[in-house]
mmCIF file of C-alpha atoms in Angstrom:
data_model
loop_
_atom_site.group_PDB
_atom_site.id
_atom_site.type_symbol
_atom_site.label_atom_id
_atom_site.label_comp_id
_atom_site.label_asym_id
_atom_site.label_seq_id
_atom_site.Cartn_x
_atom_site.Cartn_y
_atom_site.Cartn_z
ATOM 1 C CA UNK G 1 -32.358 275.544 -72.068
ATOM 2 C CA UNK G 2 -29.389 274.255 -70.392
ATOM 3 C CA UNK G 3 -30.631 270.787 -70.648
ATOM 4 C CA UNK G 4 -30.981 271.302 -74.459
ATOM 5 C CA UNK G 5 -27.082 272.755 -74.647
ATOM 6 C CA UNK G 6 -25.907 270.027 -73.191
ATOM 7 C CA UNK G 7 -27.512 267.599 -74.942
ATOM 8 C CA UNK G 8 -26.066 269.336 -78.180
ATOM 9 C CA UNK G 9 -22.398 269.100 -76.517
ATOM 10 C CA UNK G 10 -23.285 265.160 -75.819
ATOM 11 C CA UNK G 11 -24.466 264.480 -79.770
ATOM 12 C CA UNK G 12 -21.283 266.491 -81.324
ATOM 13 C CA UNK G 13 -18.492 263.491 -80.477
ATOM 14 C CA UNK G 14 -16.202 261.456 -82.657
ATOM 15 C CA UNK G 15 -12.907 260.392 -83.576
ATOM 16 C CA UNK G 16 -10.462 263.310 -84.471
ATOM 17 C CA UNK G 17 -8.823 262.093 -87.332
ATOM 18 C CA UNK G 18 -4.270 263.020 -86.302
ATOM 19 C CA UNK G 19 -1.442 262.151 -88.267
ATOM 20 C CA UNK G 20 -3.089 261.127 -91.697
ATOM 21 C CA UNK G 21 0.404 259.405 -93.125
ATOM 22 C CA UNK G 22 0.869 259.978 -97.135
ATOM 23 C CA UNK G 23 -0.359 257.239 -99.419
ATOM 24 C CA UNK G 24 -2.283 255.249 -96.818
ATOM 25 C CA UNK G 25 -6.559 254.660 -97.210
ATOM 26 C CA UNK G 26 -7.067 257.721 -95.100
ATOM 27 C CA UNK G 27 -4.722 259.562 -97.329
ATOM 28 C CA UNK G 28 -6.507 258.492 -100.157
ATOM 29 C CA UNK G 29 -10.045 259.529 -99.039
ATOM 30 C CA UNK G 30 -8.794 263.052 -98.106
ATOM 31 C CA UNK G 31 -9.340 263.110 -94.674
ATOM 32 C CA UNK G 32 -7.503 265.994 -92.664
ATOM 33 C CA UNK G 33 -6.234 266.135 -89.888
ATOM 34 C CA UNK G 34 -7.498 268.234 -86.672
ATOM 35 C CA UNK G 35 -10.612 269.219 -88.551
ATOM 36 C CA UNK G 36 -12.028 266.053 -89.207
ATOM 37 C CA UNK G 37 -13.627 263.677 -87.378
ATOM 38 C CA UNK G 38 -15.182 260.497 -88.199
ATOM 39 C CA UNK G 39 -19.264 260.284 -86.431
ATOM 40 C CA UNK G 40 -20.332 257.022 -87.763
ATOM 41 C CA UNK G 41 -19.437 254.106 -89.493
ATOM 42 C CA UNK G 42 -21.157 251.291 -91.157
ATOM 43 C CA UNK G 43 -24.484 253.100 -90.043
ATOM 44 C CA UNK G 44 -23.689 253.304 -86.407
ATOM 45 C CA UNK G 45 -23.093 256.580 -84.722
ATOM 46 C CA UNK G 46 -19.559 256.580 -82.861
ATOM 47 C CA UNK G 47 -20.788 258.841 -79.583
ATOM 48 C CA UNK G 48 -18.873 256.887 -77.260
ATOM 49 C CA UNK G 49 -15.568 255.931 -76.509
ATOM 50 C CA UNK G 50 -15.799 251.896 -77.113
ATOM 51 C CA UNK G 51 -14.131 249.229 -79.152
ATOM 52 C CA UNK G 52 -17.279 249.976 -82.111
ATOM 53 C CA UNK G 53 -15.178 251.975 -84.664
ATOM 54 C CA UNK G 54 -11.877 249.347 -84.298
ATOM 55 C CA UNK G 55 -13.817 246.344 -84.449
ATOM 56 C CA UNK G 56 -15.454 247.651 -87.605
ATOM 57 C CA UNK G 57 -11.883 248.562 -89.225
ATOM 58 C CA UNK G 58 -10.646 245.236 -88.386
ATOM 59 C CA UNK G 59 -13.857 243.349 -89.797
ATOM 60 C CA UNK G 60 -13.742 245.304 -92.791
ATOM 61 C CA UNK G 61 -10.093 244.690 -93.602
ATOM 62 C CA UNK G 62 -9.782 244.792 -98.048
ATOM 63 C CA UNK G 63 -13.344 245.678 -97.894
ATOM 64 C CA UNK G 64 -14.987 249.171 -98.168
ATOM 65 C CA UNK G 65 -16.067 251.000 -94.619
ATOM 66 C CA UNK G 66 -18.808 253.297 -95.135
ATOM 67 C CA UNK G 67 -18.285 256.420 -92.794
ATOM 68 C CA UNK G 68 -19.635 259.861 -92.140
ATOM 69 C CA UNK G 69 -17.024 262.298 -91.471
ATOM 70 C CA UNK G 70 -17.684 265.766 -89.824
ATOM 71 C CA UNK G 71 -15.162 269.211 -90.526
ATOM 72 C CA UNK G 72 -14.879 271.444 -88.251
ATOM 73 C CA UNK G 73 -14.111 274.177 -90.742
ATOM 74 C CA UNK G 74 -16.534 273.870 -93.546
ATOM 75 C CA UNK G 75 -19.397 272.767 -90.821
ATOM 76 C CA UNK G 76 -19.997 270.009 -92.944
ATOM 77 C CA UNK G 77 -21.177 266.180 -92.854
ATOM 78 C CA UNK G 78 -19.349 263.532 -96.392
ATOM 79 C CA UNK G 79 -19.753 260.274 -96.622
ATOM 80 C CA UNK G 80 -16.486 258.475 -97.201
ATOM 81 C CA UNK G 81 -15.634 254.756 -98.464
ATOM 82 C CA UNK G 82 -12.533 253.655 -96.633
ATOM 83 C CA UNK G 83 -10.959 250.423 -97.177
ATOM 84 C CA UNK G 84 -8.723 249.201 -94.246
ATOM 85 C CA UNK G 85 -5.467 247.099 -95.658
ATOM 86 C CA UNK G 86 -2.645 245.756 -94.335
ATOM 87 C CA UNK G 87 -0.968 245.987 -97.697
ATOM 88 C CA UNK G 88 -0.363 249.368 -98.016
ATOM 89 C CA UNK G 89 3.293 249.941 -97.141
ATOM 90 C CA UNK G 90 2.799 252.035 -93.760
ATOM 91 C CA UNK G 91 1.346 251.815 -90.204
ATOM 92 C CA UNK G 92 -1.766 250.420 -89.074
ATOM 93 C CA UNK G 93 -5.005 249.336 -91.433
ATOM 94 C CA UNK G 94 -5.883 253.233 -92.194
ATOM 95 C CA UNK G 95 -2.542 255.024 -91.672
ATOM 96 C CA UNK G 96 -4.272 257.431 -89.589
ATOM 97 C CA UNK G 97 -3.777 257.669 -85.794
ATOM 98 C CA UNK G 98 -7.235 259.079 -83.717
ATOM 99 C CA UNK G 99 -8.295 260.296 -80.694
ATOM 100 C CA UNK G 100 -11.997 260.373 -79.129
ATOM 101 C CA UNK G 101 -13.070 264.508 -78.642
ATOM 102 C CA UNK G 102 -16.217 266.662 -78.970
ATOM 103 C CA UNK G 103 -16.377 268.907 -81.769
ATOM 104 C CA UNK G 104 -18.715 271.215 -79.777
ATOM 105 C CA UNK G 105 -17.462 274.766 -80.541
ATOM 106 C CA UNK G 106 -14.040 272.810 -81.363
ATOM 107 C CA UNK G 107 -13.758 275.872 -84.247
ATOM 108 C CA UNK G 108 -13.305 278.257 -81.249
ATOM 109 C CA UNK G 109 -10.382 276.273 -79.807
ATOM 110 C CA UNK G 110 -7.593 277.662 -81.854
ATOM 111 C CA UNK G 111 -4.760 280.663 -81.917
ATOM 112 C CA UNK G 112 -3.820 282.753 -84.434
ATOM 113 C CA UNK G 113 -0.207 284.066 -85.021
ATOM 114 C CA UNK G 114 -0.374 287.842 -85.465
ATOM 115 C CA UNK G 115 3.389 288.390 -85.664
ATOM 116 C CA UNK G 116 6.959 286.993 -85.655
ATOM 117 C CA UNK G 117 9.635 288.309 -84.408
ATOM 118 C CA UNK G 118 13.189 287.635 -86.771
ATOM 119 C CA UNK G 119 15.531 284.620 -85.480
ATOM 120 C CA UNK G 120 12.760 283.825 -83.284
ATOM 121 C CA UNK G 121 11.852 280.182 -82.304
ATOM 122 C CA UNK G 122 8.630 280.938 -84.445
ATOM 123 C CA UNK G 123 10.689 282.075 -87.046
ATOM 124 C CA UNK G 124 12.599 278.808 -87.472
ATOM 125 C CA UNK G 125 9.472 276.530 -87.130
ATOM 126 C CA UNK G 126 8.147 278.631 -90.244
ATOM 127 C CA UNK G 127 5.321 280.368 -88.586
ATOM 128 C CA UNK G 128 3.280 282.947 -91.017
ATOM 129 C CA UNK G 129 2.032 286.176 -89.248
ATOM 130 C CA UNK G 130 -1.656 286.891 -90.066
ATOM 131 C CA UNK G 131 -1.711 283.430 -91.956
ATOM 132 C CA UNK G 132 -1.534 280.606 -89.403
ATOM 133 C CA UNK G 133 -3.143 279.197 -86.667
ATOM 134 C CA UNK G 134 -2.293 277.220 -83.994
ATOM 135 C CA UNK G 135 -4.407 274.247 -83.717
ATOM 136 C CA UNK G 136 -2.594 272.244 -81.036
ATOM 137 C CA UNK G 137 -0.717 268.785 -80.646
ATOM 138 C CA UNK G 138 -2.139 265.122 -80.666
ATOM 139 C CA UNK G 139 -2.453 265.265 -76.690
ATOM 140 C CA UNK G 140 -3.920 268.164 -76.591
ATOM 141 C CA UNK G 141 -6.021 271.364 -77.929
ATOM 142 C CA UNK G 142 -5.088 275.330 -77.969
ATOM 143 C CA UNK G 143 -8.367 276.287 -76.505
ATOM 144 C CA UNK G 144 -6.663 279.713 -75.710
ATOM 145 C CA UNK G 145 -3.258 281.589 -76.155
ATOM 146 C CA UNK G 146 -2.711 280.304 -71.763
ATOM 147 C CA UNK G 147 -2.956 276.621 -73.592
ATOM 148 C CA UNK G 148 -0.458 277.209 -75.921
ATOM 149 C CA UNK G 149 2.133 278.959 -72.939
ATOM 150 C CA UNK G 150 1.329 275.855 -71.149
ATOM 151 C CA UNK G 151 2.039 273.313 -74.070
ATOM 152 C CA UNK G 152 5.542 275.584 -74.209
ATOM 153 C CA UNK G 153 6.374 275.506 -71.043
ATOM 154 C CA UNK G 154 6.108 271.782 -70.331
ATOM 155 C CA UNK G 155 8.133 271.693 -73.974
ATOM 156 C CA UNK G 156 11.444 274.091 -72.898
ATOM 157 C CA UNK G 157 14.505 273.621 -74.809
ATOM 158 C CA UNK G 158 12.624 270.798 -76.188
ATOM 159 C CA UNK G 159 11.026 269.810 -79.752
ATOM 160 C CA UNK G 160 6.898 269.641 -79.674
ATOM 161 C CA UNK G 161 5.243 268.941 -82.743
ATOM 162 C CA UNK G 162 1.947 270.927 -83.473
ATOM 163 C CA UNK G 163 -0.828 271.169 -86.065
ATOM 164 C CA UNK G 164 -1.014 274.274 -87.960
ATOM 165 C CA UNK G 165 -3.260 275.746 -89.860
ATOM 166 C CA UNK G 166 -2.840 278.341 -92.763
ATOM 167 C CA UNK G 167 -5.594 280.445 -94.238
ATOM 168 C CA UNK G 168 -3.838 281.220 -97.697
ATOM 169 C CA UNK G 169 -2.693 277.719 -98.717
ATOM 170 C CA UNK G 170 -5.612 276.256 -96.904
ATOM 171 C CA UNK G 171 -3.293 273.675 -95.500
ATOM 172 C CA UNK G 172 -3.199 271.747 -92.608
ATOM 173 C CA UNK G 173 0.533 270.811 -91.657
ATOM 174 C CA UNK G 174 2.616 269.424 -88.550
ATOM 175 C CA UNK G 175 5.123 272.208 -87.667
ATOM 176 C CA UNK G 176 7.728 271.752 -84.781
ATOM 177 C CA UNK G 177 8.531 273.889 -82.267
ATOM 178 C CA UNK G 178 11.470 274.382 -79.511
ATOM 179 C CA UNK G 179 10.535 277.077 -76.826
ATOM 180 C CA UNK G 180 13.708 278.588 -75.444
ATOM 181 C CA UNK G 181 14.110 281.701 -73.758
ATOM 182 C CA UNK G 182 17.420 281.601 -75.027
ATOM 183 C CA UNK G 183 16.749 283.002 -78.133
ATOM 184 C CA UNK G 184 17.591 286.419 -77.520
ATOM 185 C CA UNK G 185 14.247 288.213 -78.155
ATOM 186 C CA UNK G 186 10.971 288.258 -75.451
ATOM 187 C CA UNK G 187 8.934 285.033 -75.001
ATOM 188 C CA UNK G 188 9.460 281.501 -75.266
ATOM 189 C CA UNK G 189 8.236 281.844 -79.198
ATOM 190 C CA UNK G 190 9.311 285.453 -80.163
ATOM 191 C CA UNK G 191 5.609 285.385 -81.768
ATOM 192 C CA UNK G 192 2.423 287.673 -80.637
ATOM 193 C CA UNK G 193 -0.256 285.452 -80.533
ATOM 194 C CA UNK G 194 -4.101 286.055 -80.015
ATOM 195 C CA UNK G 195 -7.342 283.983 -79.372
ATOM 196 C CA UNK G 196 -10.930 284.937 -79.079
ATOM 197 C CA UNK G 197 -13.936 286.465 -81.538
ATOM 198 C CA UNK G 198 -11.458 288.713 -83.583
ATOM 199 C CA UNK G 199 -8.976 285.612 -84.614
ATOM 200 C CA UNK G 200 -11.089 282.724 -85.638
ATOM 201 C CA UNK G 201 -11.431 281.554 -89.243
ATOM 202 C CA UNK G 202 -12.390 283.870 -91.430
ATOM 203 C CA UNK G 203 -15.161 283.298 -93.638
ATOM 204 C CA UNK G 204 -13.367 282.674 -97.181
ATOM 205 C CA UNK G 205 -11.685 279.719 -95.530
ATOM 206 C CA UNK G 206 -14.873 277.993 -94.276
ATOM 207 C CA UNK G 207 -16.496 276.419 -97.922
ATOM 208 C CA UNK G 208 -13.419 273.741 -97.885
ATOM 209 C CA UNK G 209 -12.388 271.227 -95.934
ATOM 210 C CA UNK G 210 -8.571 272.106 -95.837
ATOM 211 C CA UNK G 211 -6.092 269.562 -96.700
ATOM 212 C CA UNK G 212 -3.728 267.924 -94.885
ATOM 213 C CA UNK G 213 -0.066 268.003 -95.388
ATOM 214 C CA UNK G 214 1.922 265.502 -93.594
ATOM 215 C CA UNK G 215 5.044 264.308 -93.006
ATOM 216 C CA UNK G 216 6.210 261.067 -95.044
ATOM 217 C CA UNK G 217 6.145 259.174 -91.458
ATOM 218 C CA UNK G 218 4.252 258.561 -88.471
ATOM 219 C CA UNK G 219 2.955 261.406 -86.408
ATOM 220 C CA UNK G 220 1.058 261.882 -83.295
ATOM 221 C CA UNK G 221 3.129 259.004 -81.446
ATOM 222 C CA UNK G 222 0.682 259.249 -78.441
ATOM 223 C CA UNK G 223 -2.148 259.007 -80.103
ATOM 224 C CA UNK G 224 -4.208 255.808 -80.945
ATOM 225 C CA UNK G 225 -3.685 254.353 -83.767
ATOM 226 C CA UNK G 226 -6.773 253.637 -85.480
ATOM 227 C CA UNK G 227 -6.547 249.838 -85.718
ATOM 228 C CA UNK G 228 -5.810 249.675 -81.653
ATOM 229 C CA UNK G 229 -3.453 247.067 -82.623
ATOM 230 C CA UNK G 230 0.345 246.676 -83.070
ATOM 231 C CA UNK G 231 1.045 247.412 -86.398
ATOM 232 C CA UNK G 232 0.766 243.975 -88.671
ATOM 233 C CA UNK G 233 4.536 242.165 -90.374
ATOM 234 C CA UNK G 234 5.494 244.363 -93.095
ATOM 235 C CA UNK G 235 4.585 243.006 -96.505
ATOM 236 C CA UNK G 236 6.872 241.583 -98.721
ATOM 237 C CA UNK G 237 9.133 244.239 -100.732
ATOM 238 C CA UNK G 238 8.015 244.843 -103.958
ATOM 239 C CA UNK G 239 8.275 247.844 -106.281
ATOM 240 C CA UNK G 240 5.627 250.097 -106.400
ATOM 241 C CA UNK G 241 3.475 249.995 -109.855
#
């Protein structure tokens, strides 16, 4: 039995797809960010953390990449046609920066904002009670409401970008956040947060992917960027058609 679980935790790997940047290839082909990942490519399965996926992106370059993407949220498998370019006005052959992660029970790994207090450090980053859910940064997951105190705490008085999720626009966006204590109200945030059974994604949320909604430059500066190379000479200016 336990042999069989962990076998299951050992299959469900991939690259989480972070910091999709507008108008690139992975733009194009919808993928979204924190809920995706990509679990193949070019018929091979990508369960290990290797050079497989970039060498394919790089041999592929202004030719179609056959993938297999897996969401987290609609518990879904889509094939995808990506074509890695140098010639499309932004960062790397995708625009998409990745990092290697298990999607096992990766749908539990969230928190959800149950309330914000007025003036609050919440309240500035735009934080919707009973709407949004905190999915974590590019370094690192909310796997519980101590992750996110954590993720503050190393982040005091400083800016921290993380992924949010909201249930009513079904959107995916990068929010940032400055934990002070400062603020004049309790907490770091000035937000009641919870995690756990009660506050995952409901079940009118789950038959999309989401979409993601990002900022018109590159995110997730930690992260890999999905060619593992520097990013290529910028192409000749010319006006968009």
């Amino acid at each position: 039995m336990g042999q069989g679980a962990s076998q299951e935790e050992a299959d469900a790997t991939g690259y989480r797809v972070l910091g999709v940047q507008p108008s690139s290839p992975a733009s194009a082909v919808g993928l979204v960010s924190f809920f995706d990942f990509v679990v193949a490519c070019d018929g091979i399965e990508l369960r290990e953390l290797d050079s497989t996926f970039i060498d394919k992106i790089k041999a592929s370059e202004d030719v179609p990449l056959p993938c297999v993407v897996y969401n987290l949220k609609s518990r879904q498998t889509r094939d995808v046609s990506i074509t890695p370019t140098r010639n499309w006005g932004g960062q790397g052959m995708l625009g998409v920066t990745i990092r290697f992660d298990t999607y096992y029970k990766a749908d539990e790994c969230l928190v959800r904002v149950l309330d914000v207090a007025d003036g609050s450090p919440a309240a500035q980053a735009g934080l919707v009670a009973g709407a949004d859910y905190l999915l974590g940064t590019a370094e690192r997951v909310f796997s519980d409401a101590d992750a996110l105190l954590d993720e503050c705490t190393l982040h005091l008085d400083a800016a921290v970008e993380v992924y949010v999720y909201n249930v009513d626009s079904d959107e995916v966006r990068v929010t940032v956040l400055v934990p002070t204590y400062t603020w004049g109200g309790d907490g770091c945030l000035g937000a009641d947060v919870a995690h756990g059974y009660l506050h995952r994604l409901p079940t009118r949320c789950r038959g999309t992917n989401g979409v993601s909604i990002e900022p018109d430059r590159p995110v997730a500066p930690n992260a890999r960027d999905a060619t593992g190379a520097s990013p290529p000479p910028p192409p000749p200016r010319r006006e968009s058609s």
